[in-house]
Amino acid sequence: SQTIHQWPATLVQPVGSPLSLECTVEGTSNPNLYWYRQAAGRGLQLLFYSVGIGQISSEVPQNLSASRPQDRQFILSSKKLLLSDSGFYLCAWRRSWGYTFGSGTRLTVV
Amino acid sequence: AQSVTQLGSHVSVSEGALVLLRCNYSSSVPPYLFWYVQYPNQGLQLLLKYTTGATLVKGINGFEAEFKKSETSFHLTKPSAHMSDAAEYFCAVSVEYKLSFGAGTTVTVRA
């Protein structure tokens, strides 16, 4: 079956620590993958998208980076977290009929 | 470039009343349009979408939306609100590889 997995569900990290969020899809090949962030009281902001292995497009300058090491794996990273990186991070997969979202990661930077 | 504007960040309705959430878009090419719902601390669930064809689109949970090209609108409606409709709703437009969201509308339902 075709599914999207995202983990962890929640994460509390100190300022200055590194970050790695992972997203994987199953049951497809060469998917278009996306990372969105939802800050408190705000809409969803597109951070990165990828149309293939090693292909990353960044939408906004920020403290984050993304990588696509394998066809069905999309990773969101940071070397040093800032307080402003707190938020709800969603991975998405573009399918023929629309977009499917992962269950999200609630990141709190303290 | 495409963009989405949702009018009203909060909407409060009585149970059984009409739900109307407004969405206007801008796009240089024919867009695909979506409405998503988000319950607290959860991901986004697709309510309905418009790609081509019939301009009145029916979705899950009794929601529907009408694509009006002349008004560049894609408003979401539900004839009778239920308590379970309390959530945040996002309108989105997809052009080429990108899905862009509106700021969202939080719906509260009064008993």
mmCIF file of C-alpha atoms in Angstrom:
data_model
loop_
_atom_site.group_PDB
_atom_site.id
_atom_site.type_symbol
_atom_site.label_atom_id
_atom_site.label_comp_id
_atom_site.label_asym_id
_atom_site.label_seq_id
_atom_site.Cartn_x
_atom_site.Cartn_y
_atom_site.Cartn_z
ATOM 1 C CA SER A 1 0.000 0.000 0.000
ATOM 2 C CA GLN A 2 0.994 3.602 -0.469
ATOM 3 C CA THR A 3 1.730 5.394 2.767
ATOM 4 C CA ILE A 4 3.782 8.233 4.172
ATOM 5 C CA HIS A 5 5.614 8.032 7.486
ATOM 6 C CA GLN A 6 7.015 10.872 9.519
ATOM 7 C CA TRP A 7 8.851 10.768 12.838
ATOM 8 C CA PRO A 8 9.243 11.566 15.599
ATOM 9 C CA ALA A 9 5.784 12.818 16.540
ATOM 10 C CA THR A 10 7.091 15.214 19.182
ATOM 11 C CA LEU A 11 10.507 16.574 19.942
ATOM 12 C CA VAL A 12 11.879 18.953 22.565
ATOM 13 C CA GLN A 13 15.356 20.216 21.810
ATOM 14 C CA PRO A 14 17.602 22.842 23.415
ATOM 15 C CA VAL A 15 18.729 25.903 21.517
ATOM 16 C CA GLY A 16 21.917 25.187 19.608
ATOM 17 C CA SER A 17 21.330 21.455 19.288
ATOM 18 C CA PRO A 18 21.107 19.658 15.926
ATOM 19 C CA LEU A 19 17.908 18.434 14.319
ATOM 20 C CA SER A 20 16.987 15.575 12.050
ATOM 21 C CA LEU A 21 13.415 14.820 11.001
ATOM 22 C CA GLU A 22 12.738 11.968 8.659
ATOM 23 C CA CYS A 23 9.996 11.302 6.159
ATOM 24 C CA THR A 24 9.594 8.167 4.082
ATOM 25 C CA VAL A 25 6.995 7.002 1.592
ATOM 26 C CA GLU A 26 6.074 3.476 0.628
ATOM 27 C CA GLY A 27 4.469 1.945 -2.402
ATOM 28 C CA THR A 28 5.713 4.384 -5.009
ATOM 29 C CA SER A 29 8.835 5.465 -6.815
ATOM 30 C CA ASN A 30 10.301 8.873 -7.638
ATOM 31 C CA PRO A 31 7.764 10.821 -5.564
ATOM 32 C CA ASN A 32 7.694 14.606 -5.262
ATOM 33 C CA LEU A 33 8.243 15.343 -1.565
ATOM 34 C CA TYR A 34 7.770 18.486 0.501
ATOM 35 C CA TRP A 35 8.524 19.916 3.942
ATOM 36 C CA TYR A 36 6.131 22.462 5.427
ATOM 37 C CA ARG A 37 6.261 24.324 8.726
ATOM 38 C CA GLN A 38 3.301 25.593 10.665
ATOM 39 C CA ALA A 39 4.214 28.100 13.354
ATOM 40 C CA ALA A 40 1.784 28.850 16.171
ATOM 41 C CA GLY A 41 -1.191 30.814 14.874
ATOM 42 C CA ARG A 42 0.126 30.870 11.342
ATOM 43 C CA GLY A 43 -0.536 29.032 8.124
ATOM 44 C CA LEU A 44 1.652 26.484 6.404
ATOM 45 C CA GLN A 45 4.882 27.654 4.904
ATOM 46 C CA LEU A 46 6.625 25.606 2.223
ATOM 47 C CA LEU A 47 10.232 25.100 3.261
ATOM 48 C CA PHE A 48 11.684 22.643 0.739
ATOM 49 C CA TYR A 49 10.600 20.390 -2.055
ATOM 50 C CA SER A 50 12.321 17.635 -3.963
ATOM 51 C CA VAL A 51 11.505 16.062 -7.315
ATOM 52 C CA GLY A 52 14.214 13.395 -7.122
ATOM 53 C CA ILE A 53 17.290 12.046 -5.358
ATOM 54 C CA GLY A 54 19.708 14.826 -4.549
ATOM 55 C CA GLN A 55 17.377 17.497 -5.944
ATOM 56 C CA ILE A 56 16.359 20.049 -3.334
ATOM 57 C CA SER A 57 14.634 23.370 -3.850
ATOM 58 C CA SER A 58 14.541 25.843 -0.991
ATOM 59 C CA GLU A 59 11.662 28.265 -0.731
ATOM 60 C CA VAL A 60 12.814 30.550 2.068
ATOM 61 C CA PRO A 61 16.189 31.369 3.603
ATOM 62 C CA GLN A 62 16.401 29.906 7.069
ATOM 63 C CA ASN A 63 18.297 27.889 9.599
ATOM 64 C CA LEU A 64 17.230 24.583 8.074
ATOM 65 C CA SER A 65 18.372 22.316 5.272
ATOM 66 C CA ALA A 66 16.932 19.288 3.509
ATOM 67 C CA SER A 67 18.361 16.219 1.849
ATOM 68 C CA ARG A 68 17.055 13.404 -0.327
ATOM 69 C CA PRO A 69 19.540 10.559 0.131
ATOM 70 C CA GLN A 70 17.216 7.888 -1.231
ATOM 71 C CA ASP A 71 14.283 7.902 -3.616
ATOM 72 C CA ARG A 72 11.651 7.615 -0.912
ATOM 73 C CA GLN A 73 13.398 9.401 1.937
ATOM 74 C CA PHE A 74 13.338 13.112 2.694
ATOM 75 C CA ILE A 75 15.212 14.544 5.686
ATOM 76 C CA LEU A 76 14.945 17.940 7.333
ATOM 77 C CA SER A 77 17.985 19.048 9.315
ATOM 78 C CA SER A 78 19.555 21.837 11.261
ATOM 79 C CA LYS A 79 23.060 22.159 12.682
ATOM 80 C CA LYS A 80 22.014 24.554 15.456
ATOM 81 C CA LEU A 81 18.391 25.095 16.389
ATOM 82 C CA LEU A 82 16.968 28.514 17.176
ATOM 83 C CA LEU A 83 13.935 29.305 19.308
ATOM 84 C CA SER A 84 12.199 30.475 16.135
ATOM 85 C CA ASP A 85 12.492 26.974 14.665
ATOM 86 C CA SER A 86 9.719 25.778 16.980
ATOM 87 C CA GLY A 87 6.620 24.688 15.158
ATOM 88 C CA PHE A 88 4.716 21.844 13.582
ATOM 89 C CA TYR A 89 6.570 20.262 10.680
ATOM 90 C CA LEU A 90 4.706 18.360 8.007
ATOM 91 C CA CYS A 91 6.034 16.185 5.243
ATOM 92 C CA ALA A 92 3.912 15.846 2.112
ATOM 93 C CA TRP A 93 3.865 13.689 -0.985
ATOM 94 C CA ARG A 94 2.445 14.872 -4.281
ATOM 95 C CA ARG A 95 0.321 12.205 -5.879
ATOM 96 C CA SER A 96 -1.582 12.112 -9.151
ATOM 97 C CA TRP A 97 -4.809 13.186 -7.444
ATOM 98 C CA GLY A 98 -3.382 15.589 -4.874
ATOM 99 C CA TYR A 99 -1.158 15.743 -1.844
ATOM 100 C CA THR A 100 -0.945 13.408 1.135
ATOM 101 C CA PHE A 101 0.481 14.656 4.416
ATOM 102 C CA GLY A 102 2.319 12.881 7.181
ATOM 103 C CA SER A 103 1.072 13.072 10.742
ATOM 104 C CA GLY A 104 3.532 15.839 11.626
ATOM 105 C CA THR A 105 6.294 16.518 14.141
ATOM 106 C CA ARG A 106 5.736 18.997 16.952
ATOM 107 C CA LEU A 107 9.149 20.609 17.584
ATOM 108 C CA THR A 108 9.677 22.740 20.660
ATOM 109 C CA VAL A 109 13.010 24.467 21.005
ATOM 110 C CA VAL A 110 13.776 25.459 24.602
ATOM 111 C CA ALA B 1 3.383 32.800 -8.913
ATOM 112 C CA GLN B 2 0.263 31.631 -7.164
ATOM 113 C CA SER B 3 -1.234 32.747 -3.868
ATOM 114 C CA VAL B 4 -4.249 32.068 -1.705
ATOM 115 C CA THR B 5 -6.280 34.412 0.490
ATOM 116 C CA GLN B 6 -8.688 33.110 3.082
ATOM 117 C CA LEU B 7 -11.086 35.743 4.339
ATOM 118 C CA GLY B 8 -11.603 35.516 8.068
ATOM 119 C CA SER B 9 -9.160 33.806 10.409
ATOM 120 C CA HIS B 10 -11.981 32.710 12.749
ATOM 121 C CA VAL B 11 -15.545 31.709 12.026
ATOM 122 C CA SER B 12 -18.098 30.824 14.691
ATOM 123 C CA VAL B 13 -21.337 29.080 13.762
ATOM 124 C CA SER B 14 -24.204 27.493 15.633
ATOM 125 C CA GLU B 15 -24.757 23.792 15.355
ATOM 126 C CA GLY B 16 -27.047 23.172 12.402
ATOM 127 C CA ALA B 17 -26.222 26.485 10.720
ATOM 128 C CA LEU B 18 -24.539 27.040 7.368
ATOM 129 C CA VAL B 19 -20.754 26.945 7.277
ATOM 130 C CA LEU B 20 -19.175 29.249 4.670
ATOM 131 C CA LEU B 21 -15.418 29.613 4.378
ATOM 132 C CA ARG B 22 -14.104 31.978 1.757
ATOM 133 C CA CYS B 23 -11.061 31.436 -0.432
ATOM 134 C CA ASN B 24 -9.707 33.502 -3.310
ATOM 135 C CA TYR B 25 -6.673 32.600 -5.347
ATOM 136 C CA SER B 26 -4.371 34.113 -7.873
ATOM 137 C CA SER B 27 -2.601 32.078 -10.482
ATOM 138 C CA SER B 28 -1.086 32.735 -13.861
ATOM 139 C CA VAL B 29 -2.157 29.319 -15.123
ATOM 140 C CA PRO B 30 -5.237 27.153 -14.493
ATOM 141 C CA PRO B 31 -4.804 25.929 -10.931
ATOM 142 C CA TYR B 32 -5.680 22.846 -9.005
ATOM 143 C CA LEU B 33 -7.514 23.857 -5.838
ATOM 144 C CA PHE B 34 -7.871 22.043 -2.536
ATOM 145 C CA TRP B 35 -9.486 22.322 0.859
ATOM 146 C CA TYR B 36 -7.833 20.579 3.789
ATOM 147 C CA VAL B 37 -8.955 20.193 7.404
ATOM 148 C CA GLN B 38 -6.637 19.967 10.398
ATOM 149 C CA TYR B 39 -7.628 18.768 13.839
ATOM 150 C CA PRO B 40 -5.407 19.730 16.806
ATOM 151 C CA ASN B 41 -1.922 18.234 16.649
ATOM 152 C CA GLN B 42 -2.717 16.222 13.556
ATOM 153 C CA GLY B 43 -1.726 16.326 9.935
ATOM 154 C CA LEU B 44 -3.893 17.619 7.132
ATOM 155 C CA GLN B 45 -6.801 15.674 5.733
ATOM 156 C CA LEU B 46 -8.074 16.336 2.231
ATOM 157 C CA LEU B 47 -11.704 17.489 2.168
ATOM 158 C CA LEU B 48 -12.077 18.002 -1.573
ATOM 159 C CA LYS B 49 -10.276 19.141 -4.681
ATOM 160 C CA TYR B 50 -10.909 20.773 -8.017
ATOM 161 C CA THR B 51 -8.768 19.862 -11.000
ATOM 162 C CA THR B 52 -10.852 20.080 -14.152
ATOM 163 C CA GLY B 53 -14.442 19.459 -15.176
ATOM 164 C CA ALA B 54 -17.444 20.111 -12.945
ATOM 165 C CA THR B 55 -17.063 23.319 -10.999
ATOM 166 C CA LEU B 56 -19.141 22.163 -8.024
ATOM 167 C CA VAL B 57 -17.065 19.699 -6.074
ATOM 168 C CA LYS B 58 -18.390 17.480 -3.321
ATOM 169 C CA GLY B 59 -16.108 16.244 -0.590
ATOM 170 C CA ILE B 60 -16.155 14.294 2.616
ATOM 171 C CA ASN B 61 -18.229 15.058 5.717
ATOM 172 C CA GLY B 62 -20.905 16.902 3.732
ATOM 173 C CA PHE B 63 -18.648 19.702 2.494
ATOM 174 C CA GLU B 64 -18.684 21.095 -1.008
ATOM 175 C CA ALA B 65 -16.967 23.904 -2.879
ATOM 176 C CA GLU B 66 -17.592 25.766 -6.102
ATOM 177 C CA PHE B 67 -14.861 26.907 -8.448
ATOM 178 C CA LYS B 68 -15.688 30.286 -9.962
ATOM 179 C CA LYS B 69 -13.063 31.290 -12.461
ATOM 180 C CA SER B 70 -14.559 34.749 -13.061
ATOM 181 C CA GLU B 71 -14.316 35.502 -9.348
ATOM 182 C CA THR B 72 -11.097 33.523 -8.762
ATOM 183 C CA SER B 73 -12.840 31.937 -5.811
ATOM 184 C CA PHE B 74 -13.195 28.482 -4.307
ATOM 185 C CA HIS B 75 -15.474 28.915 -1.289
ATOM 186 C CA LEU B 76 -16.211 25.967 0.997
ATOM 187 C CA THR B 77 -19.698 25.329 2.352
ATOM 188 C CA LYS B 78 -21.603 22.880 4.488
ATOM 189 C CA PRO B 79 -25.381 23.268 4.894
ATOM 190 C CA SER B 80 -25.554 22.179 8.518
ATOM 191 C CA ALA B 81 -22.661 22.433 10.965
ATOM 192 C CA HIS B 82 -21.904 19.633 13.377
ATOM 193 C CA MET B 83 -19.838 19.853 16.540
ATOM 194 C CA SER B 84 -17.238 17.594 14.927
ATOM 195 C CA ASP B 85 -16.619 20.256 12.252
ATOM 196 C CA ALA B 86 -14.679 22.358 14.765
ATOM 197 C CA ALA B 87 -11.181 22.470 13.283
ATOM 198 C CA GLU B 88 -8.864 24.573 11.175
ATOM 199 C CA TYR B 89 -9.470 24.693 7.442
ATOM 200 C CA PHE B 90 -6.943 25.499 4.764
ATOM 201 C CA CYS B 91 -7.473 26.424 1.155
ATOM 202 C CA ALA B 92 -4.578 25.588 -1.158
ATOM 203 C CA VAL B 93 -3.601 26.071 -4.784
ATOM 204 C CA SER B 94 -1.271 23.827 -6.725
ATOM 205 C CA VAL B 95 0.606 24.994 -9.782
ATOM 206 C CA GLU B 96 3.324 22.791 -11.256
ATOM 207 C CA TYR B 97 5.346 21.371 -8.347
ATOM 208 C CA LYS B 98 4.171 23.661 -5.559
ATOM 209 C CA LEU B 99 1.227 23.628 -3.179
ATOM 210 C CA SER B 100 0.607 27.004 -1.545
ATOM 211 C CA PHE B 101 -1.735 27.457 1.405
ATOM 212 C CA GLY B 102 -3.886 30.217 2.712
ATOM 213 C CA ALA B 103 -3.433 31.330 6.318
ATOM 214 C CA GLY B 104 -6.263 29.107 7.506
ATOM 215 C CA THR B 105 -9.665 29.622 9.096
ATOM 216 C CA THR B 106 -10.483 28.255 12.529
ATOM 217 C CA VAL B 107 -14.073 27.107 12.854
ATOM 218 C CA THR B 108 -15.800 26.887 16.199
ATOM 219 C CA VAL B 109 -19.264 25.378 16.532
ATOM 220 C CA ARG B 110 -21.638 26.577 19.255
ATOM 221 C CA ALA B 111 -24.120 24.179 20.762
#
